[in-house]
PDB file of N, CA and C in Angstrom:
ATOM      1  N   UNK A  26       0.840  -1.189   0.000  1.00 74.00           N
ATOM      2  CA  UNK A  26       0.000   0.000   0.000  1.00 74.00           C
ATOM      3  C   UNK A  26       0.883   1.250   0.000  1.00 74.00           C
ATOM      4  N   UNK A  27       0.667   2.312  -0.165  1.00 83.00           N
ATOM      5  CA  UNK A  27       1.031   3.776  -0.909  1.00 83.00           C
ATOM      6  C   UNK A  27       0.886   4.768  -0.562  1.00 83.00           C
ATOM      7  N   UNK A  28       1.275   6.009   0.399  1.00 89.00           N
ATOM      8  CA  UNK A  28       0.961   7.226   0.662  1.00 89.00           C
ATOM      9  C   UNK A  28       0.559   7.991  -0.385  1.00 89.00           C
ATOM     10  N   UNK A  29      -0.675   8.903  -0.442  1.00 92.00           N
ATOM     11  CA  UNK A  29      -0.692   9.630  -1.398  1.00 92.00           C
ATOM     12  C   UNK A  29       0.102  10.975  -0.874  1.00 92.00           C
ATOM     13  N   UNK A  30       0.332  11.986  -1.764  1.00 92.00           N
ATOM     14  CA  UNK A  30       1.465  13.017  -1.558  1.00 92.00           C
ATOM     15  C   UNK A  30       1.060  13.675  -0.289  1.00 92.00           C
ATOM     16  N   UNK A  31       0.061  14.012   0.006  1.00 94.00           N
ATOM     17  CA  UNK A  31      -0.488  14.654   1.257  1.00 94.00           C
ATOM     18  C   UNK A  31       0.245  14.037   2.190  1.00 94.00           C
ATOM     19  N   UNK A  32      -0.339  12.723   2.092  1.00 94.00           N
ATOM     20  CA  UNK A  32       0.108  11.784   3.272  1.00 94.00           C
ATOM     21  C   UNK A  32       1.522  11.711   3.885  1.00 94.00           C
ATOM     22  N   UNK A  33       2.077  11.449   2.546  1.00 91.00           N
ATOM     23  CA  UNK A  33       3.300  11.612   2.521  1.00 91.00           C
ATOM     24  C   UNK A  33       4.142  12.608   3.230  1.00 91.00           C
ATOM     25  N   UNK A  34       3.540  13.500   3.177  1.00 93.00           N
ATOM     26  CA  UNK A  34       4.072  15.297   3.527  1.00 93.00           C
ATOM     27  C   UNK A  34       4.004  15.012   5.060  1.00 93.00           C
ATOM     28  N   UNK A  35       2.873  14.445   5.358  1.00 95.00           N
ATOM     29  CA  UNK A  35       2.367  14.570   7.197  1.00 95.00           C
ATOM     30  C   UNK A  35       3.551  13.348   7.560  1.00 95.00           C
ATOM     31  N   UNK A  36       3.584  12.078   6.918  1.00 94.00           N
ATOM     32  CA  UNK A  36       4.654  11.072   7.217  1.00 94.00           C
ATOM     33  C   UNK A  36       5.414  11.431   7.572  1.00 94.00           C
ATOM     34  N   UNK A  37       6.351  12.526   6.853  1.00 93.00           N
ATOM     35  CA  UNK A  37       7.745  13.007   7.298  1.00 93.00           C
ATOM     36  C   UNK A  37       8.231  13.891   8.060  1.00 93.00           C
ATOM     37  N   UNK A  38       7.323  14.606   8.334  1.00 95.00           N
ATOM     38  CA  UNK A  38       7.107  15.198   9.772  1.00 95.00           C
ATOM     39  C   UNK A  38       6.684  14.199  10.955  1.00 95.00           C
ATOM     40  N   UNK A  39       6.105  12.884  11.100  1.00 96.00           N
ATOM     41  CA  UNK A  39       5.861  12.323  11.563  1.00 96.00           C
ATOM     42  C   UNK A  39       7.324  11.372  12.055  1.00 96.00           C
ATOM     43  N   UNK A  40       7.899  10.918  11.381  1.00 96.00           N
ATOM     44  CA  UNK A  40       9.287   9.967  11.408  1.00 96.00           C
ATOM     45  C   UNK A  40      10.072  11.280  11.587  1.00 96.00           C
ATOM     46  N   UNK A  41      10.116  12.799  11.511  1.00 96.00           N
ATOM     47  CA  UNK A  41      11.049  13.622  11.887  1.00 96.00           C
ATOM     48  C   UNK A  41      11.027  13.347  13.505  1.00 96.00           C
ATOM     49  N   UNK A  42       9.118  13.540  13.996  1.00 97.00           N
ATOM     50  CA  UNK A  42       9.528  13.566  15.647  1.00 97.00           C
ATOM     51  C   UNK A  42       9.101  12.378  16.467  1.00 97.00           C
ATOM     52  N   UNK A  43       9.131  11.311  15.752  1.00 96.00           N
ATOM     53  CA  UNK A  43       8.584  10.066  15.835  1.00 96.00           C
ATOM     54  C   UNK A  43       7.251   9.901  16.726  1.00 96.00           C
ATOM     55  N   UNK A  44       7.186  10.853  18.107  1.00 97.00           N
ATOM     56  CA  UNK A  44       5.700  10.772  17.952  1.00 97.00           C
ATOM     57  C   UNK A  44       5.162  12.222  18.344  1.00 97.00           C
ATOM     58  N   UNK A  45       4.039  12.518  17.704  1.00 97.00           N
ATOM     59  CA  UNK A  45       3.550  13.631  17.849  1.00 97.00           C
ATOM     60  C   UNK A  45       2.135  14.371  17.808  1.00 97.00           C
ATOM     61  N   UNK A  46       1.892  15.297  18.648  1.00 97.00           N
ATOM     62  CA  UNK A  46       0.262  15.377  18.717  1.00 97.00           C
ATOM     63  C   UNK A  46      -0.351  16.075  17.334  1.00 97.00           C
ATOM     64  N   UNK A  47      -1.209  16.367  17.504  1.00 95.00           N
ATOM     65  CA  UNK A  47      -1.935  16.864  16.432  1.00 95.00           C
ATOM     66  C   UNK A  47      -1.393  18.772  16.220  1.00 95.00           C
ATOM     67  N   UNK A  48      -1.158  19.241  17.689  1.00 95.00           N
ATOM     68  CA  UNK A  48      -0.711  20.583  17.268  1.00 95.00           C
ATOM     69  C   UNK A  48       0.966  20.716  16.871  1.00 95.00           C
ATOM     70  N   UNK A  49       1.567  19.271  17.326  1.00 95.00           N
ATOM     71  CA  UNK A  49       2.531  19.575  16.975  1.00 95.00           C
ATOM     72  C   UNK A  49       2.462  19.518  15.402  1.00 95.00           C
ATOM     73  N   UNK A  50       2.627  18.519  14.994  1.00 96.00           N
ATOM     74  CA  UNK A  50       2.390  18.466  13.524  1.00 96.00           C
ATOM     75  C   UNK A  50       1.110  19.595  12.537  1.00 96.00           C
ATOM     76  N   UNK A  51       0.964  19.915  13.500  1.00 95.00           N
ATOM     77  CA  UNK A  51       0.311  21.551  12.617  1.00 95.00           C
ATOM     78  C   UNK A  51       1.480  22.794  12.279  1.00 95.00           C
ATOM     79  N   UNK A  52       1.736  22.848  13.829  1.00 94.00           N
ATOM     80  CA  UNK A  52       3.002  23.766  13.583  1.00 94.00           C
ATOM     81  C   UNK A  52       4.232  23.093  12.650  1.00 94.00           C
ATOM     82  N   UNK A  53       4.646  22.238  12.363  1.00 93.00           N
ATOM     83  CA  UNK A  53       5.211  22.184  11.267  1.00 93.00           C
ATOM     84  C   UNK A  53       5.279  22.602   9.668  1.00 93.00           C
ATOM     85  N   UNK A  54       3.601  22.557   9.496  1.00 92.00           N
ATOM     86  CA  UNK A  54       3.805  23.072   8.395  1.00 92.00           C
ATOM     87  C   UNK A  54       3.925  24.392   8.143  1.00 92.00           C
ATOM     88  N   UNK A  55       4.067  24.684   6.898  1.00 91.00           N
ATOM     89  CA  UNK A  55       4.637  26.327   6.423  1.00 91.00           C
ATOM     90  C   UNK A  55       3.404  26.989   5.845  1.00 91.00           C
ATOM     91  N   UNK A  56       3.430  28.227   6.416  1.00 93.00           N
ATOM     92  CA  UNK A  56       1.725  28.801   6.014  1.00 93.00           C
ATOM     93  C   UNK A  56       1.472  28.927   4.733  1.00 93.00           C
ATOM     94  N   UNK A  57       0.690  28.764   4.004  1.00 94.00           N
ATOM     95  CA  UNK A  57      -0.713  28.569   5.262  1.00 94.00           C
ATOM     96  C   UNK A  57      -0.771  27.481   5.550  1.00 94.00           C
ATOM     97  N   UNK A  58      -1.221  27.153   6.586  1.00 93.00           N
ATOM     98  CA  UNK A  58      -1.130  25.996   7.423  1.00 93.00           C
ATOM     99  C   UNK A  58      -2.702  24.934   7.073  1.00 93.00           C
ATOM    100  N   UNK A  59      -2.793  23.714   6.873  1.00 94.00           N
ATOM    101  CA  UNK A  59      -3.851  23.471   6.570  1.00 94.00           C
ATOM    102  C   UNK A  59      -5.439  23.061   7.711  1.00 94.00           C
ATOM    103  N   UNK A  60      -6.254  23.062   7.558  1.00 96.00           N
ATOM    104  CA  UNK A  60      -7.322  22.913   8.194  1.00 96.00           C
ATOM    105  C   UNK A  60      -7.140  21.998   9.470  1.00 96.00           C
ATOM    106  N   UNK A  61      -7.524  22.116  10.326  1.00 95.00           N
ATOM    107  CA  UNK A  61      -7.088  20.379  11.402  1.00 95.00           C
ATOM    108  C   UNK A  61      -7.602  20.141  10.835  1.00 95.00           C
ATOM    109  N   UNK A  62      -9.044  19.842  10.622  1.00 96.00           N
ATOM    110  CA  UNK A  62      -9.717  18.440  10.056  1.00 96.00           C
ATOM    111  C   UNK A  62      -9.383  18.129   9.015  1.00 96.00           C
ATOM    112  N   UNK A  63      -8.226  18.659   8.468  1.00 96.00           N
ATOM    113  CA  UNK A  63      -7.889  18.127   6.569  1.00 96.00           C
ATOM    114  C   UNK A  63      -6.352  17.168   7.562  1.00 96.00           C
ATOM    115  N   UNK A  64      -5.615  17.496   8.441  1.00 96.00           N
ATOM    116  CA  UNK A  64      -4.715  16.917   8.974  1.00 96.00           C
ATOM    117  C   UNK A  64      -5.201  15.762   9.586  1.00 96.00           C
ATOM    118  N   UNK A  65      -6.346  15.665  10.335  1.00 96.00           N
ATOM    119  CA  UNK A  65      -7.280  14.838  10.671  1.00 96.00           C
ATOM    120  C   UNK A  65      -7.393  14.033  10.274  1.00 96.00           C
ATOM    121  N   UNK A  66      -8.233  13.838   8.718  1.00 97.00           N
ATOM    122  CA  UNK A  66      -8.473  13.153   7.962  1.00 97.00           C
ATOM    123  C   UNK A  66      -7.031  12.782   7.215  1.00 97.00           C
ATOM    124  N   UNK A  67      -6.093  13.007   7.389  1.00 96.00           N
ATOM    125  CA  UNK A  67      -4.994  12.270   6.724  1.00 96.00           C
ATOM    126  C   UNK A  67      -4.412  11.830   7.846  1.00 96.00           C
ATOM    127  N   UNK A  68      -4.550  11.963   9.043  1.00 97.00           N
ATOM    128  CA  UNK A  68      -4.044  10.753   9.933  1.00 97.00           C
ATOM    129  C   UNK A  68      -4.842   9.429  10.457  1.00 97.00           C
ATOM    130  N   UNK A  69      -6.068   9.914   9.944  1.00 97.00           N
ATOM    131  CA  UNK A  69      -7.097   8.924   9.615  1.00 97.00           C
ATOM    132  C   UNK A  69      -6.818   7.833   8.820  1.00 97.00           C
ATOM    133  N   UNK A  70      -6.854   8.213   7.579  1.00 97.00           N
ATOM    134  CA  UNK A  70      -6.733   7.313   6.650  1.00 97.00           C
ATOM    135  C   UNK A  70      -5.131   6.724   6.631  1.00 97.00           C
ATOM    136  N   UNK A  71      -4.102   7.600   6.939  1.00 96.00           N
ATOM    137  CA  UNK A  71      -2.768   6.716   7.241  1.00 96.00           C
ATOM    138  C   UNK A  71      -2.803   5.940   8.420  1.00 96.00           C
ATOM    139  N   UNK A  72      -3.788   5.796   9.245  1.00 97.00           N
ATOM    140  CA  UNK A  72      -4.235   4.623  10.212  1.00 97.00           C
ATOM    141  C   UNK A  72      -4.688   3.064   9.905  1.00 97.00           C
ATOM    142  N   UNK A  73      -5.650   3.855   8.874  1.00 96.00           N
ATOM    143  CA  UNK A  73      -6.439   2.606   8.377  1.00 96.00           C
ATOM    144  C   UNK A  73      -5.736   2.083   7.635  1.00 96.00           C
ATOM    145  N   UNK A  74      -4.485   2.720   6.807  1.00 95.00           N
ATOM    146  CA  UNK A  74      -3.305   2.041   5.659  1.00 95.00           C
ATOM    147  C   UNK A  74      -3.042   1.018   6.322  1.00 95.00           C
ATOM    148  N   UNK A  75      -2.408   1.384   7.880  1.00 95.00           N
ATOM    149  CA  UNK A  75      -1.660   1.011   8.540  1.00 95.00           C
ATOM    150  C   UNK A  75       0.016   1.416   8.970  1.00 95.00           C
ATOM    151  N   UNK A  76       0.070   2.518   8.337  1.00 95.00           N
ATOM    152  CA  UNK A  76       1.254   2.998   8.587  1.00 95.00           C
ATOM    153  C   UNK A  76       1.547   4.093   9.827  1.00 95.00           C
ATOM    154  N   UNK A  77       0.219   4.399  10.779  1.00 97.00           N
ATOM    155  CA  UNK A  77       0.082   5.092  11.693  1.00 97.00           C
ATOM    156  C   UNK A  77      -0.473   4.610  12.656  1.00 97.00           C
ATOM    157  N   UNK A  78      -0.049   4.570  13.898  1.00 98.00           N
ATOM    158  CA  UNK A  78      -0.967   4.423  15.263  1.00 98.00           C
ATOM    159  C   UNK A  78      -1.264   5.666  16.084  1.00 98.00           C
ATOM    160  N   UNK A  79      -2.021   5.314  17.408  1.00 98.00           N
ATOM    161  CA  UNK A  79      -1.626   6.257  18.369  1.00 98.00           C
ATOM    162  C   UNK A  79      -1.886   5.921  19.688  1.00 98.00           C
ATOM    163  N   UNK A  80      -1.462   7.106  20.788  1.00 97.00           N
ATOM    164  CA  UNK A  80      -1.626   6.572  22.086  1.00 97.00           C
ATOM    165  C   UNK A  80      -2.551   7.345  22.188  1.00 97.00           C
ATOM    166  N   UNK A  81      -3.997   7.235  23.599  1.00 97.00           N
ATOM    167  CA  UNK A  81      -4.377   7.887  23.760  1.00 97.00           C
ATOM    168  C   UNK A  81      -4.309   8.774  24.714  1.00 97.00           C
ATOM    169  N   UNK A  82      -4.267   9.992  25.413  1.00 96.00           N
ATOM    170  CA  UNK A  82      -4.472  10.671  26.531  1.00 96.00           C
ATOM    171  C   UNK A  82      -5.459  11.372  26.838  1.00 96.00           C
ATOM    172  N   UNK A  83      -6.240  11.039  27.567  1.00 95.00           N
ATOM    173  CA  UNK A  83      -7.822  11.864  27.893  1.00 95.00           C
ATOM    174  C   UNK A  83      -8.325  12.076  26.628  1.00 95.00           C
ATOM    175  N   UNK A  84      -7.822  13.228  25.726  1.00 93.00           N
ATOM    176  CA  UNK A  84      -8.981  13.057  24.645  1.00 93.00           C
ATOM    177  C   UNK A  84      -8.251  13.508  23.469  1.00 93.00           C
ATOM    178  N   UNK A  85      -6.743  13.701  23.580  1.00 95.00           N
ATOM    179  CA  UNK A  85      -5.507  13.929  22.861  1.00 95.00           C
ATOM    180  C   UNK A  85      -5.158  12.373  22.080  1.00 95.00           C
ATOM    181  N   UNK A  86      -4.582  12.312  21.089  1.00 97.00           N
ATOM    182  CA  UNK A  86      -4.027  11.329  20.660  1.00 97.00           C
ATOM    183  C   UNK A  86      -1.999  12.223  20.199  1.00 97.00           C
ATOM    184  N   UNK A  87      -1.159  11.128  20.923  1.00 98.00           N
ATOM    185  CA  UNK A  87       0.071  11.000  20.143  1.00 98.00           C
ATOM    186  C   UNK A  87       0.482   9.704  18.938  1.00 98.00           C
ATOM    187  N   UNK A  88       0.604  10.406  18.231  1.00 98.00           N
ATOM    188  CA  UNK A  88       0.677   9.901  16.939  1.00 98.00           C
ATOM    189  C   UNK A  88       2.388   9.202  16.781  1.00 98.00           C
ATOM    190  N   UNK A  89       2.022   7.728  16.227  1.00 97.00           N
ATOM    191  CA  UNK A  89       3.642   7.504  16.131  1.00 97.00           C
ATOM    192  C   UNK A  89       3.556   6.535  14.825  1.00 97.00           C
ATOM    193  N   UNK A  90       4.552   6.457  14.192  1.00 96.00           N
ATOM    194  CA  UNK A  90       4.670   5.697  12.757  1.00 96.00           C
ATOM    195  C   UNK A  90       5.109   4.174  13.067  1.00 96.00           C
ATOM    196  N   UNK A  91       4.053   3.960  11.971  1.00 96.00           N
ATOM    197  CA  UNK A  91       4.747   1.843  12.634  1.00 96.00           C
ATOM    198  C   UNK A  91       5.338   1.668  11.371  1.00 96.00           C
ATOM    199  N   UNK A  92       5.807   2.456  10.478  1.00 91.00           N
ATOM    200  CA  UNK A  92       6.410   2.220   9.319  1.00 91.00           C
ATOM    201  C   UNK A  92       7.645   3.037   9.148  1.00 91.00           C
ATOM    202  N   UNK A  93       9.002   2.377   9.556  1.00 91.00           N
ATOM    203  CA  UNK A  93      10.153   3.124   9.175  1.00 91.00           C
ATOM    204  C   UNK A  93      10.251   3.461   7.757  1.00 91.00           C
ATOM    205  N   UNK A  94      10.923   4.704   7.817  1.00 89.00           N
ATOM    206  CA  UNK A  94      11.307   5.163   6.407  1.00 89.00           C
ATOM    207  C   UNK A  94      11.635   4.819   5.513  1.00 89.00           C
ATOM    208  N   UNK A  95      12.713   4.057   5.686  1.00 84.00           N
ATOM    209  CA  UNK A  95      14.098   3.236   4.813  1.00 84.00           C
ATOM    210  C   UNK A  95      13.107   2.409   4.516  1.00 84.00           C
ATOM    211  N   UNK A  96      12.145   2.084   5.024  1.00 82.00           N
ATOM    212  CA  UNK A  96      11.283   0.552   4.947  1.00 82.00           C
ATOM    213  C   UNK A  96      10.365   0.965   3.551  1.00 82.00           C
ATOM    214  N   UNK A  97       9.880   1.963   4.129  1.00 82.00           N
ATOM    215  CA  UNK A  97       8.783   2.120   3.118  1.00 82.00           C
ATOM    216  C   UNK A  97       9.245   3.043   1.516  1.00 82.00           C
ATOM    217  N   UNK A  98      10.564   4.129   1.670  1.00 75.00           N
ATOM    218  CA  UNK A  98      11.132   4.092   0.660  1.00 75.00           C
ATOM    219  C   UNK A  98      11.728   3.059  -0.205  1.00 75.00           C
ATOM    220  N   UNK A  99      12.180   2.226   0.358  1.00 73.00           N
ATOM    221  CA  UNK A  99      12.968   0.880  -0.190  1.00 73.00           C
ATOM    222  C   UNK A  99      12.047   0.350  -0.986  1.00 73.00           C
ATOM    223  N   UNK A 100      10.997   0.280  -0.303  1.00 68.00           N
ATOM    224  CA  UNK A 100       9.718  -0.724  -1.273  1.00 68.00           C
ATOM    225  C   UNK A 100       9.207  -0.005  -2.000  1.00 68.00           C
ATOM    226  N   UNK A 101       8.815   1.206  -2.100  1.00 64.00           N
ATOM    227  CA  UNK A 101       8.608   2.725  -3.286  1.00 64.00           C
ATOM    228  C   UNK A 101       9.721   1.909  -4.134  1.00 64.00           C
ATOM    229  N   UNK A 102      10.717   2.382  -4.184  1.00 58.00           N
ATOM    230  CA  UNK A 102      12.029   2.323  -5.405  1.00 58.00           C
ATOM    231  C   UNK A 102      11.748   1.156  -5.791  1.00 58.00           C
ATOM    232  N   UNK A 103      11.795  -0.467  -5.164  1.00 56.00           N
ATOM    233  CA  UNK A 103      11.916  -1.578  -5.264  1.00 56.00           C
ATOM    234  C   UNK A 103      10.850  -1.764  -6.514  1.00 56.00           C
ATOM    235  N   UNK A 104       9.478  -0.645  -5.837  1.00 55.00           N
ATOM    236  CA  UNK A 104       8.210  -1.123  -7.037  1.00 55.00           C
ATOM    237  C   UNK A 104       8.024  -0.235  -8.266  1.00 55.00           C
ATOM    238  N   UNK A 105       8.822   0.604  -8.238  1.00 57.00           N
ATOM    239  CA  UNK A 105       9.391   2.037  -9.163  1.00 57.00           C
ATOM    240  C   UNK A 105      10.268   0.696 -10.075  1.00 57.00           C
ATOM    241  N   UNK A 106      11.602   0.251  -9.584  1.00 59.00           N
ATOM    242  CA  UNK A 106      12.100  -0.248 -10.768  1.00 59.00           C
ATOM    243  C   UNK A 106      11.762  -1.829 -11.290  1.00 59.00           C
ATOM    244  N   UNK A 107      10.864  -2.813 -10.163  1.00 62.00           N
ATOM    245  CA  UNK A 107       9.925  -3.649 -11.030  1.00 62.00           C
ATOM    246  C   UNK A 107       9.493  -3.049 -12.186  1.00 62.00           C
ATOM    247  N   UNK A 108       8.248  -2.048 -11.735  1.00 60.00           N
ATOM    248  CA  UNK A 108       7.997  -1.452 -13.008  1.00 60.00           C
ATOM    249  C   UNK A 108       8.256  -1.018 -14.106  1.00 60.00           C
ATOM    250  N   UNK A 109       9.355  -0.090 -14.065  1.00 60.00           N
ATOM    251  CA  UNK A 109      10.534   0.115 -15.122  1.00 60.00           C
ATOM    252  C   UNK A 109      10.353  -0.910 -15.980  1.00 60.00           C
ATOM    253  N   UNK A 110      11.112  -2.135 -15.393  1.00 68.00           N
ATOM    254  CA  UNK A 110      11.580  -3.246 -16.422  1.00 68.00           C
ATOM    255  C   UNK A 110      10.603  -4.322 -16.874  1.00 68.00           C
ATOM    256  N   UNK A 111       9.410  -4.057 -15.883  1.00 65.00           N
ATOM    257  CA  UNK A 111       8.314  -5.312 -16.899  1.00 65.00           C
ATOM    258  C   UNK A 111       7.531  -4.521 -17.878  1.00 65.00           C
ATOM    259  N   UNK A 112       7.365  -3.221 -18.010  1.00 56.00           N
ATOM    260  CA  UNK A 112       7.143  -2.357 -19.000  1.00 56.00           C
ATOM    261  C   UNK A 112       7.905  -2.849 -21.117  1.00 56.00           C
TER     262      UNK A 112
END
């Protein structure tokens, strides 16, 4: 399975602070900053991928990646140059 670019964007801020709340990873991005509920919904659905968990606290969630980087780039490239060559 596949980050789409969004996803992607929140991922790497995510593996920057390996785990992190929802305001942290707001303040990361560069303004304009996007909606929570658009950040929301992409830590949503990178849940259900499976490439995201979280802990809960009262009514906070910290967010942490169950998918190392190297892991999931490796298999990007790996299926980048399958492709290439059965083309």
């Amino acid at each position: 399975m596949k980050l789409s670019k969004t996803e992607e964007q929140l991922m790497q801020q995510l593996w920057k602070f390996e785990t992190a709340f929802m305001k942290d990873l707001l303040k990361a991005y560069p303004e304009p900053k996007p909606a929570t509920t658009t950040v929301a919904t992409l830590l949503k659905r990178m849940t259900d991928k499976g490439f995201v968990a979280y802990k809960l606290y009262g009514n906070s969630r910290e967010y942490f990646p169950l998918v190392k980087k190297m892991d999931y780039f490796s298999k990007h490239v790996n299926g980048l140059i399958k492709h290439f060559f059965n083309d």
